[in-house]
Amino acid sequence: MAVITLASSKGGCGKSTTAIVLAGQFAEQGYRVRIIDADPKRRVVRWAASGMVPETITVKAADHTSLATEVRNAELDNDVVLIDVEGSANMVVSMAIGRSHYVAIPANPSAADVEDAIQMVGLVNDIPNNAGKPAVHAVLWTRVPTGFRSREFNALAKQLEEAGIPVCDVVLSERSAYKSLISYSTTLDRLPTDEVPSVDKARSEGRALAEAISAAILGAQEKAA
Ligand SMILES: Nc1ncnc2c1ncn2[C@@H]1O[C@H](COP(=O)(O)OP(=O)(O)O)[C@@H](O)[C@H]1O
Ligand SMILES: [Mg+2]
């Protein structure tokens, strides 16, 4: 069982999209997945309400009064719990971090996103999880333009490296397939490949991301044992 939070203090950097990508991947691997939508906008609740979502993925809404109970309930009958939060550094985010095995901090390749990601890493490091340690965490580059890496991107990556911030090896590129997750209200494996471009590339990024996160969680558990 693993609890994974998508956290950033910024809206629009790809938290909900990444939660949906990971939910689809873990469901495809045969896991029962619960997404806890702790964003008052409830986009993920609406995404699931469409009925195009695999039945092994369930979504529940939560706020600061119900998050702890929802996580406990989710842990009873799911293998993976994904917590999607609002883009701010509020109490819900801190509560979610404190209950997580892994925190992914999505950031687009921009100076503002990197600044916010560094702040979020600071928060994660200040919050012990159930094991009494900060959750395993990494910045996840999202909406990365395909093709050559720009000089700006390389400079931002170097800034994170110099600050000693862990960065996920896998990136989610800028692809219309990711946008289509909301418009088609479904998972990557169910998107129509004849209508949406590069679904296969998005699927392989999603699979690699799910594997990287699983490996990081397992690695931390083995180290603790
Ligand atoms: N990798 C991506 N490629 C293309 N568009 C993306 C990608 N990730 C997110 N988006 C788009 O960016 C917008 C914000 O993403 P979202 O996941 O809702 O961010 P957040 O939950 O952090 O506010 C949405 O329109 C979404 O479709
Ligand atoms: Mg969101």
PDB file of C-alpha atoms and ligand atoms in Angstrom:
ATOM      1  CA  MET A   1       0.000   0.000   0.000  1.00  0.00           C
ATOM      2  CA  ALA A   2       1.336   3.408  -0.909  1.00  0.00           C
ATOM      3  CA  VAL A   3       0.104   6.957  -0.401  1.00  0.00           C
ATOM      4  CA  ILE A   4       1.352   9.421  -2.989  1.00  0.00           C
ATOM      5  CA  THR A   5       0.667  13.165  -2.912  1.00  0.00           C
ATOM      6  CA  LEU A   6       0.944  15.518  -5.859  1.00  0.00           C
ATOM      7  CA  ALA A   7       1.953  18.765  -4.218  1.00  0.00           C
ATOM      8  CA  SER A   8       2.885  22.217  -5.360  1.00  0.00           C
ATOM      9  CA  SER A   9       1.972  25.628  -4.108  1.00  0.00           C
ATOM     10  CA  LYS A  10       1.146  26.673  -7.648  1.00  0.00           C
ATOM     11  CA  GLY A  11      -1.967  26.009  -9.707  1.00  0.00           C
ATOM     12  CA  GLY A  12      -1.792  24.729 -13.260  1.00  0.00           C
ATOM     13  CA  CYS A  13       1.550  22.923 -13.061  1.00  0.00           C
ATOM     14  CA  GLY A  14       0.062  19.468 -13.684  1.00  0.00           C
ATOM     15  CA  LYS A  15      -0.898  17.977 -10.308  1.00  0.00           C
ATOM     16  CA  SER A  16      -4.344  16.712 -11.302  1.00  0.00           C
ATOM     17  CA  THR A  17      -3.096  15.534 -14.701  1.00  0.00           C
ATOM     18  CA  THR A  18      -0.259  13.611 -13.079  1.00  0.00           C
ATOM     19  CA  ALA A  19      -2.663  12.082 -10.524  1.00  0.00           C
ATOM     20  CA  ILE A  20      -4.850  10.849 -13.398  1.00  0.00           C
ATOM     21  CA  VAL A  21      -1.837   9.541 -15.360  1.00  0.00           C
ATOM     22  CA  LEU A  22      -0.586   7.601 -12.327  1.00  0.00           C
ATOM     23  CA  ALA A  23      -4.052   6.305 -11.427  1.00  0.00           C
ATOM     24  CA  GLY A  24      -4.401   4.901 -14.952  1.00  0.00           C
ATOM     25  CA  GLN A  25      -0.983   3.275 -14.865  1.00  0.00           C
ATOM     26  CA  PHE A  26      -1.418   1.667 -11.442  1.00  0.00           C
ATOM     27  CA  ALA A  27      -4.917   0.463 -12.400  1.00  0.00           C
ATOM     28  CA  GLU A  28      -3.480  -1.081 -15.567  1.00  0.00           C
ATOM     29  CA  GLN A  29      -0.988  -2.962 -13.389  1.00  0.00           C
ATOM     30  CA  GLY A  30      -3.949  -4.496 -11.536  1.00  0.00           C
ATOM     31  CA  TYR A  31      -3.929  -2.270  -8.451  1.00  0.00           C
ATOM     32  CA  ARG A  32      -7.013  -0.782  -6.782  1.00  0.00           C
ATOM     33  CA  VAL A  33      -6.519   2.959  -6.833  1.00  0.00           C
ATOM     34  CA  ARG A  34      -8.236   5.685  -4.830  1.00  0.00           C
ATOM     35  CA  ILE A  35      -7.755   9.322  -5.770  1.00  0.00           C
ATOM     36  CA  ILE A  36      -8.568  11.740  -2.974  1.00  0.00           C
ATOM     37  CA  ASP A  37      -9.521  15.025  -4.559  1.00  0.00           C
ATOM     38  CA  ALA A  38      -8.690  17.616  -1.920  1.00  0.00           C
ATOM     39  CA  ASP A  39      -8.978  20.558  -4.305  1.00  0.00           C
ATOM     40  CA  PRO A  40     -12.225  22.526  -3.755  1.00  0.00           C
ATOM     41  CA  LYS A  41     -12.528  22.772  -7.555  1.00  0.00           C
ATOM     42  CA  ARG A  42     -13.214  18.995  -7.582  1.00  0.00           C
ATOM     43  CA  ARG A  43     -11.958  18.520 -11.151  1.00  0.00           C
ATOM     44  CA  VAL A  44     -10.937  14.916 -10.521  1.00  0.00           C
ATOM     45  CA  VAL A  45     -14.321  14.121  -8.958  1.00  0.00           C
ATOM     46  CA  ARG A  46     -15.959  15.415 -12.138  1.00  0.00           C
ATOM     47  CA  TRP A  47     -13.460  13.517 -14.314  1.00  0.00           C
ATOM     48  CA  ALA A  48     -14.473  10.237 -12.661  1.00  0.00           C
ATOM     49  CA  ALA A  49     -18.197  11.024 -12.709  1.00  0.00           C
ATOM     50  CA  SER A  50     -18.173  10.659 -16.497  1.00  0.00           C
ATOM     51  CA  GLY A  51     -18.224   6.871 -16.207  1.00  0.00           C
ATOM     52  CA  MET A  52     -15.323   6.352 -18.668  1.00  0.00           C
ATOM     53  CA  VAL A  53     -12.900   5.515 -15.879  1.00  0.00           C
ATOM     54  CA  PRO A  54     -11.816   1.926 -15.047  1.00  0.00           C
ATOM     55  CA  GLU A  55     -13.825   0.603 -12.120  1.00  0.00           C
ATOM     56  CA  THR A  56     -10.689  -0.091 -10.095  1.00  0.00           C
ATOM     57  CA  ILE A  57     -10.158   3.684  -9.859  1.00  0.00           C
ATOM     58  CA  THR A  58     -12.416   5.428  -7.359  1.00  0.00           C
ATOM     59  CA  VAL A  59     -12.405   9.092  -6.394  1.00  0.00           C
ATOM     60  CA  LYS A  60     -13.460  10.705  -3.121  1.00  0.00           C
ATOM     61  CA  ALA A  61     -13.558  14.390  -2.266  1.00  0.00           C
ATOM     62  CA  ALA A  62     -11.950  15.641   0.949  1.00  0.00           C
ATOM     63  CA  ASP A  63     -11.167  18.848   2.796  1.00  0.00           C
ATOM     64  CA  HIS A  64      -9.124  19.622   5.908  1.00  0.00           C
ATOM     65  CA  THR A  65     -11.817  18.153   8.167  1.00  0.00           C
ATOM     66  CA  SER A  66     -12.139  14.852   6.293  1.00  0.00           C
ATOM     67  CA  LEU A  67      -8.724  14.209   4.735  1.00  0.00           C
ATOM     68  CA  ALA A  68      -7.324  12.090   7.586  1.00  0.00           C
ATOM     69  CA  THR A  69     -10.439   9.882   7.655  1.00  0.00           C
ATOM     70  CA  GLU A  70     -10.531   9.592   3.866  1.00  0.00           C
ATOM     71  CA  VAL A  71      -6.893   8.471   3.757  1.00  0.00           C
ATOM     72  CA  ARG A  72      -7.522   5.877   6.472  1.00  0.00           C
ATOM     73  CA  ASN A  73     -10.629   4.604   4.675  1.00  0.00           C
ATOM     74  CA  ALA A  74      -8.816   4.532   1.352  1.00  0.00           C
ATOM     75  CA  GLU A  75      -5.978   2.478   2.824  1.00  0.00           C
ATOM     76  CA  LEU A  76      -8.420  -0.255   3.892  1.00  0.00           C
ATOM     77  CA  ASP A  77      -9.405  -1.381   0.410  1.00  0.00           C
ATOM     78  CA  ASN A  78      -6.933   0.118  -2.058  1.00  0.00           C
ATOM     79  CA  ASP A  79      -3.358  -0.586  -3.046  1.00  0.00           C
ATOM     80  CA  VAL A  80      -2.475   2.945  -4.102  1.00  0.00           C
ATOM     81  CA  VAL A  81      -3.859   6.214  -2.722  1.00  0.00           C
ATOM     82  CA  LEU A  82      -3.197   9.384  -4.713  1.00  0.00           C
ATOM     83  CA  ILE A  83      -3.894  12.741  -3.060  1.00  0.00           C
ATOM     84  CA  ASP A  84      -4.507  15.685  -5.364  1.00  0.00           C
ATOM     85  CA  VAL A  85      -4.427  19.058  -3.631  1.00  0.00           C
ATOM     86  CA  GLU A  86      -5.123  22.663  -4.460  1.00  0.00           C
ATOM     87  CA  GLY A  87      -2.264  24.840  -5.701  1.00  0.00           C
ATOM     88  CA  SER A  88      -1.372  26.465  -2.397  1.00  0.00           C
ATOM     89  CA  ALA A  89       0.695  25.683   0.672  1.00  0.00           C
ATOM     90  CA  ASN A  90      -2.301  25.300   2.992  1.00  0.00           C
ATOM     91  CA  MET A  91      -3.165  22.961   5.844  1.00  0.00           C
ATOM     92  CA  VAL A  92      -4.579  20.268   3.542  1.00  0.00           C
ATOM     93  CA  VAL A  93      -1.243  20.079   1.731  1.00  0.00           C
ATOM     94  CA  SER A  94       0.655  19.669   5.009  1.00  0.00           C
ATOM     95  CA  MET A  95      -1.781  16.987   6.167  1.00  0.00           C
ATOM     96  CA  ALA A  96      -1.473  15.122   2.868  1.00  0.00           C
ATOM     97  CA  ILE A  97       2.339  15.279   2.995  1.00  0.00           C
ATOM     98  CA  GLY A  98       2.324  13.930   6.547  1.00  0.00           C
ATOM     99  CA  ARG A  99       0.394  10.853   5.416  1.00  0.00           C
ATOM    100  CA  SER A 100       2.423  10.151   2.278  1.00  0.00           C
ATOM    101  CA  HIS A 101       5.107   7.650   1.382  1.00  0.00           C
ATOM    102  CA  TYR A 102       5.990   9.714  -1.654  1.00  0.00           C
ATOM    103  CA  VAL A 103       5.454  13.336  -2.653  1.00  0.00           C
ATOM    104  CA  ALA A 104       5.795  14.312  -6.312  1.00  0.00           C
ATOM    105  CA  ILE A 105       6.221  18.032  -6.850  1.00  0.00           C
ATOM    106  CA  PRO A 106       5.271  18.885 -10.420  1.00  0.00           C
ATOM    107  CA  ALA A 107       7.017  21.894 -11.960  1.00  0.00           C
ATOM    108  CA  ASN A 108       6.933  23.283 -15.467  1.00  0.00           C
ATOM    109  CA  PRO A 109      10.300  24.461 -16.799  1.00  0.00           C
ATOM    110  CA  SER A 110       9.938  28.047 -15.596  1.00  0.00           C
ATOM    111  CA  ALA A 111      11.751  30.108 -12.963  1.00  0.00           C
ATOM    112  CA  ALA A 112       8.501  30.669 -11.020  1.00  0.00           C
ATOM    113  CA  ASP A 113       7.709  26.958 -10.877  1.00  0.00           C
ATOM    114  CA  VAL A 114      11.224  26.104  -9.758  1.00  0.00           C
ATOM    115  CA  GLU A 115      11.054  28.700  -6.991  1.00  0.00           C
ATOM    116  CA  ASP A 116       7.750  27.231  -5.783  1.00  0.00           C
ATOM    117  CA  ALA A 117       9.057  23.669  -6.053  1.00  0.00           C
ATOM    118  CA  ILE A 118      12.055  24.542  -3.862  1.00  0.00           C
ATOM    119  CA  GLN A 119       9.689  25.983  -1.240  1.00  0.00           C
ATOM    120  CA  MET A 120       7.532  22.845  -1.372  1.00  0.00           C
ATOM    121  CA  VAL A 121      10.597  20.640  -0.854  1.00  0.00           C
ATOM    122  CA  GLY A 122      11.350  22.742   2.236  1.00  0.00           C
ATOM    123  CA  LEU A 123       7.845  22.047   3.547  1.00  0.00           C
ATOM    124  CA  VAL A 124       8.144  18.298   2.849  1.00  0.00           C
ATOM    125  CA  ASN A 125      11.456  18.201   4.716  1.00  0.00           C
ATOM    126  CA  ASP A 126       9.804  19.875   7.719  1.00  0.00           C
ATOM    127  CA  ILE A 127       6.920  17.390   7.974  1.00  0.00           C
ATOM    128  CA  PRO A 128       7.570  13.920   9.356  1.00  0.00           C
ATOM    129  CA  ASN A 129       5.343  11.190   7.880  1.00  0.00           C
ATOM    130  CA  ASN A 130       3.996   8.124   9.730  1.00  0.00           C
ATOM    131  CA  ALA A 131       7.507   6.651   9.783  1.00  0.00           C
ATOM    132  CA  GLY A 132       8.765   9.794  11.541  1.00  0.00           C
ATOM    133  CA  LYS A 133      10.774  10.951   8.532  1.00  0.00           C
ATOM    134  CA  PRO A 134      10.126  13.344   5.662  1.00  0.00           C
ATOM    135  CA  ALA A 135       8.364  11.530   2.799  1.00  0.00           C
ATOM    136  CA  VAL A 136      10.466  10.428  -0.157  1.00  0.00           C
ATOM    137  CA  HIS A 137      10.009  13.219  -2.655  1.00  0.00           C
ATOM    138  CA  ALA A 138      11.165  14.570  -5.980  1.00  0.00           C
ATOM    139  CA  VAL A 139      10.458  17.436  -8.303  1.00  0.00           C
ATOM    140  CA  LEU A 140       8.761  16.156 -11.443  1.00  0.00           C
ATOM    141  CA  TRP A 141       9.220  18.142 -14.636  1.00  0.00           C
ATOM    142  CA  THR A 142       5.927  18.455 -16.456  1.00  0.00           C
ATOM    143  CA  ARG A 143       4.914  20.104 -19.730  1.00  0.00           C
ATOM    144  CA  VAL A 144       8.498  19.838 -20.930  1.00  0.00           C
ATOM    145  CA  PRO A 145       8.688  20.827 -24.610  1.00  0.00           C
ATOM    146  CA  THR A 146       9.645  17.853 -26.770  1.00  0.00           C
ATOM    147  CA  GLY A 147      12.877  18.095 -28.781  1.00  0.00           C
ATOM    148  CA  PHE A 148      16.046  19.796 -27.718  1.00  0.00           C
ATOM    149  CA  ARG A 149      16.357  21.024 -24.158  1.00  0.00           C
ATOM    150  CA  SER A 150      16.483  24.808 -24.071  1.00  0.00           C
ATOM    151  CA  ARG A 151      19.282  26.662 -22.352  1.00  0.00           C
ATOM    152  CA  GLU A 152      16.725  27.945 -19.834  1.00  0.00           C
ATOM    153  CA  PHE A 153      15.623  24.412 -18.976  1.00  0.00           C
ATOM    154  CA  ASN A 154      19.220  23.299 -18.434  1.00  0.00           C
ATOM    155  CA  ALA A 155      19.837  26.310 -16.183  1.00  0.00           C
ATOM    156  CA  LEU A 156      16.756  25.503 -14.085  1.00  0.00           C
ATOM    157  CA  ALA A 157      17.790  21.848 -13.813  1.00  0.00           C
ATOM    158  CA  LYS A 158      21.225  22.991 -12.628  1.00  0.00           C
ATOM    159  CA  GLN A 159      19.622  25.284 -10.039  1.00  0.00           C
ATOM    160  CA  LEU A 160      17.780  22.294  -8.541  1.00  0.00           C
ATOM    161  CA  GLU A 161      20.892  20.129  -8.649  1.00  0.00           C
ATOM    162  CA  GLU A 162      22.970  22.775  -6.892  1.00  0.00           C
ATOM    163  CA  ALA A 163      20.282  23.133  -4.223  1.00  0.00           C
ATOM    164  CA  GLY A 164      20.490  19.361  -3.631  1.00  0.00           C
ATOM    165  CA  ILE A 165      16.843  18.879  -4.595  1.00  0.00           C
ATOM    166  CA  PRO A 166      15.897  15.384  -5.787  1.00  0.00           C
ATOM    167  CA  VAL A 167      14.503  15.382  -9.315  1.00  0.00           C
ATOM    168  CA  CYS A 168      12.590  12.504 -10.898  1.00  0.00           C
ATOM    169  CA  ASP A 169      14.447  10.911 -13.844  1.00  0.00           C
ATOM    170  CA  VAL A 170      11.199  10.710 -15.799  1.00  0.00           C
ATOM    171  CA  VAL A 171       9.583  13.843 -17.243  1.00  0.00           C
ATOM    172  CA  LEU A 172       6.065  14.360 -18.592  1.00  0.00           C
ATOM    173  CA  SER A 173       6.389  16.205 -21.888  1.00  0.00           C
ATOM    174  CA  GLU A 174       3.995  18.786 -23.261  1.00  0.00           C
ATOM    175  CA  ARG A 175       1.538  16.548 -25.154  1.00  0.00           C
ATOM    176  CA  SER A 176      -2.049  16.974 -26.200  1.00  0.00           C
ATOM    177  CA  ALA A 177      -2.675  13.409 -24.965  1.00  0.00           C
ATOM    178  CA  TYR A 178      -2.353  14.704 -21.390  1.00  0.00           C
ATOM    179  CA  LYS A 179      -4.840  17.511 -22.047  1.00  0.00           C
ATOM    180  CA  SER A 180      -7.240  14.960 -23.553  1.00  0.00           C
ATOM    181  CA  LEU A 181      -7.436  13.096 -20.240  1.00  0.00           C
ATOM    182  CA  ILE A 182      -9.832  15.778 -19.023  1.00  0.00           C
ATOM    183  CA  SER A 183     -11.709  16.387 -22.280  1.00  0.00           C
ATOM    184  CA  TYR A 184     -12.279  12.646 -22.816  1.00  0.00           C
ATOM    185  CA  SER A 185     -12.684  12.002 -19.065  1.00  0.00           C
ATOM    186  CA  THR A 186     -10.638   8.839 -19.162  1.00  0.00           C
ATOM    187  CA  THR A 187      -7.211   7.286 -18.616  1.00  0.00           C
ATOM    188  CA  LEU A 188      -4.290   7.196 -21.062  1.00  0.00           C
ATOM    189  CA  ASP A 189      -4.868   3.524 -21.906  1.00  0.00           C
ATOM    190  CA  ARG A 190      -8.445   4.280 -22.958  1.00  0.00           C
ATOM    191  CA  LEU A 191      -7.765   7.382 -25.092  1.00  0.00           C
ATOM    192  CA  PRO A 192      -8.608   6.779 -28.768  1.00  0.00           C
ATOM    193  CA  THR A 193      -5.264   6.605 -30.593  1.00  0.00           C
ATOM    194  CA  ASP A 194      -6.911   7.509 -33.920  1.00  0.00           C
ATOM    195  CA  GLU A 195      -8.159  10.820 -32.509  1.00  0.00           C
ATOM    196  CA  VAL A 196      -5.417  11.897 -30.092  1.00  0.00           C
ATOM    197  CA  PRO A 197      -1.791  12.288 -31.254  1.00  0.00           C
ATOM    198  CA  SER A 198       1.164  10.605 -29.515  1.00  0.00           C
ATOM    199  CA  VAL A 199      -0.905   8.657 -26.995  1.00  0.00           C
ATOM    200  CA  ASP A 200       1.703   5.879 -27.140  1.00  0.00           C
ATOM    201  CA  LYS A 201       4.468   8.312 -26.126  1.00  0.00           C
ATOM    202  CA  ALA A 202       2.391   9.640 -23.241  1.00  0.00           C
ATOM    203  CA  ARG A 203       1.634   6.077 -22.139  1.00  0.00           C
ATOM    204  CA  SER A 204       5.287   5.164 -22.055  1.00  0.00           C
ATOM    205  CA  GLU A 205       6.137   8.289 -20.027  1.00  0.00           C
ATOM    206  CA  GLY A 206       3.289   7.467 -17.628  1.00  0.00           C
ATOM    207  CA  ARG A 207       4.473   3.882 -17.256  1.00  0.00           C
ATOM    208  CA  ALA A 208       8.061   5.003 -16.613  1.00  0.00           C
ATOM    209  CA  LEU A 209       6.843   7.499 -14.009  1.00  0.00           C
ATOM    210  CA  ALA A 210       4.767   4.904 -12.152  1.00  0.00           C
ATOM    211  CA  GLU A 211       7.766   2.557 -12.159  1.00  0.00           C
ATOM    212  CA  ALA A 212      10.153   5.268 -10.917  1.00  0.00           C
ATOM    213  CA  ILE A 213       7.829   6.155  -8.045  1.00  0.00           C
ATOM    214  CA  SER A 214       7.245   2.497  -7.083  1.00  0.00           C
ATOM    215  CA  ALA A 215      11.008   1.911  -7.096  1.00  0.00           C
ATOM    216  CA  ALA A 216      11.649   4.992  -4.933  1.00  0.00           C
ATOM    217  CA  ILE A 217       9.028   3.899  -2.365  1.00  0.00           C
ATOM    218  CA  LEU A 218      10.335   0.315  -2.290  1.00  0.00           C
ATOM    219  CA  GLY A 219      13.912   1.542  -2.004  1.00  0.00           C
ATOM    220  CA  ALA A 220      13.025   3.680   1.035  1.00  0.00           C
ATOM    221  CA  GLN A 221      11.135   0.783   2.668  1.00  0.00           C
ATOM    222  CA  GLU A 222      14.068  -1.587   2.184  1.00  0.00           C
ATOM    223  CA  LYS A 223      16.463   0.972   3.625  1.00  0.00           C
ATOM    224  CA  ALA A 224      14.238   1.395   6.687  1.00  0.00           C
ATOM    225  CA  ALA A 225      13.866  -2.389   7.240  1.00  0.00           C
TER     226      ALA A 225
HETATM  227  N1  LIG B   1       2.155  17.271 -19.670  1.00  0.00           N
HETATM  228  C1  LIG B   1       1.183  18.087 -20.104  1.00  0.00           C
HETATM  229  N2  LIG B   1       1.066  18.357 -21.436  1.00  0.00           N
HETATM  230  C2  LIG B   1       0.101  19.195 -21.870  1.00  0.00           C
HETATM  231  N3  LIG B   1      -0.790  19.819 -21.086  1.00  0.00           N
HETATM  232  C3  LIG B   1      -0.727  19.597 -19.774  1.00  0.00           C
HETATM  233  C4  LIG B   1       0.250  18.704 -19.190  1.00  0.00           C
HETATM  234  N4  LIG B   1       0.053  18.675 -17.841  1.00  0.00           N
HETATM  235  C5  LIG B   1      -0.989  19.486 -17.600  1.00  0.00           C
HETATM  236  N5  LIG B   1      -1.457  20.048 -18.746  1.00  0.00           N
HETATM  237  C6  LIG B   1      -2.582  21.003 -18.871  1.00  0.00           C
HETATM  238  O1  LIG B   1      -2.291  22.121 -18.030  1.00  0.00           O
HETATM  239  C7  LIG B   1      -3.463  22.570 -17.358  1.00  0.00           C
HETATM  240  C8  LIG B   1      -3.242  22.493 -15.841  1.00  0.00           C
HETATM  241  O2  LIG B   1      -3.004  21.118 -15.489  1.00  0.00           O
HETATM  242  P1  LIG B   1      -3.563  20.511 -14.130  1.00  0.00           P
HETATM  243  O3  LIG B   1      -3.153  19.089 -14.092  1.00  0.00           O
HETATM  244  O4  LIG B   1      -5.026  20.817 -13.987  1.00  0.00           O
HETATM  245  O5  LIG B   1      -2.732  21.356 -13.072  1.00  0.00           O
HETATM  246  P2  LIG B   1      -2.959  21.539 -11.489  1.00  0.00           P
HETATM  247  O6  LIG B   1      -3.772  20.387 -11.017  1.00  0.00           O
HETATM  248  O7  LIG B   1      -1.579  21.572 -10.931  1.00  0.00           O
HETATM  249  O8  LIG B   1      -3.663  22.853 -11.307  1.00  0.00           O
HETATM  250  C9  LIG B   1      -4.602  21.677 -17.853  1.00  0.00           C
HETATM  251  O9  LIG B   1      -5.243  22.342 -18.917  1.00  0.00           O
HETATM  252  C10 LIG B   1      -3.882  20.425 -18.355  1.00  0.00           C
HETATM  253  O10 LIG B   1      -4.614  19.794 -19.388  1.00  0.00           O
HETATM  254 MG    MG B   2      -5.521  20.358  -9.924  1.00  0.00          MG
END
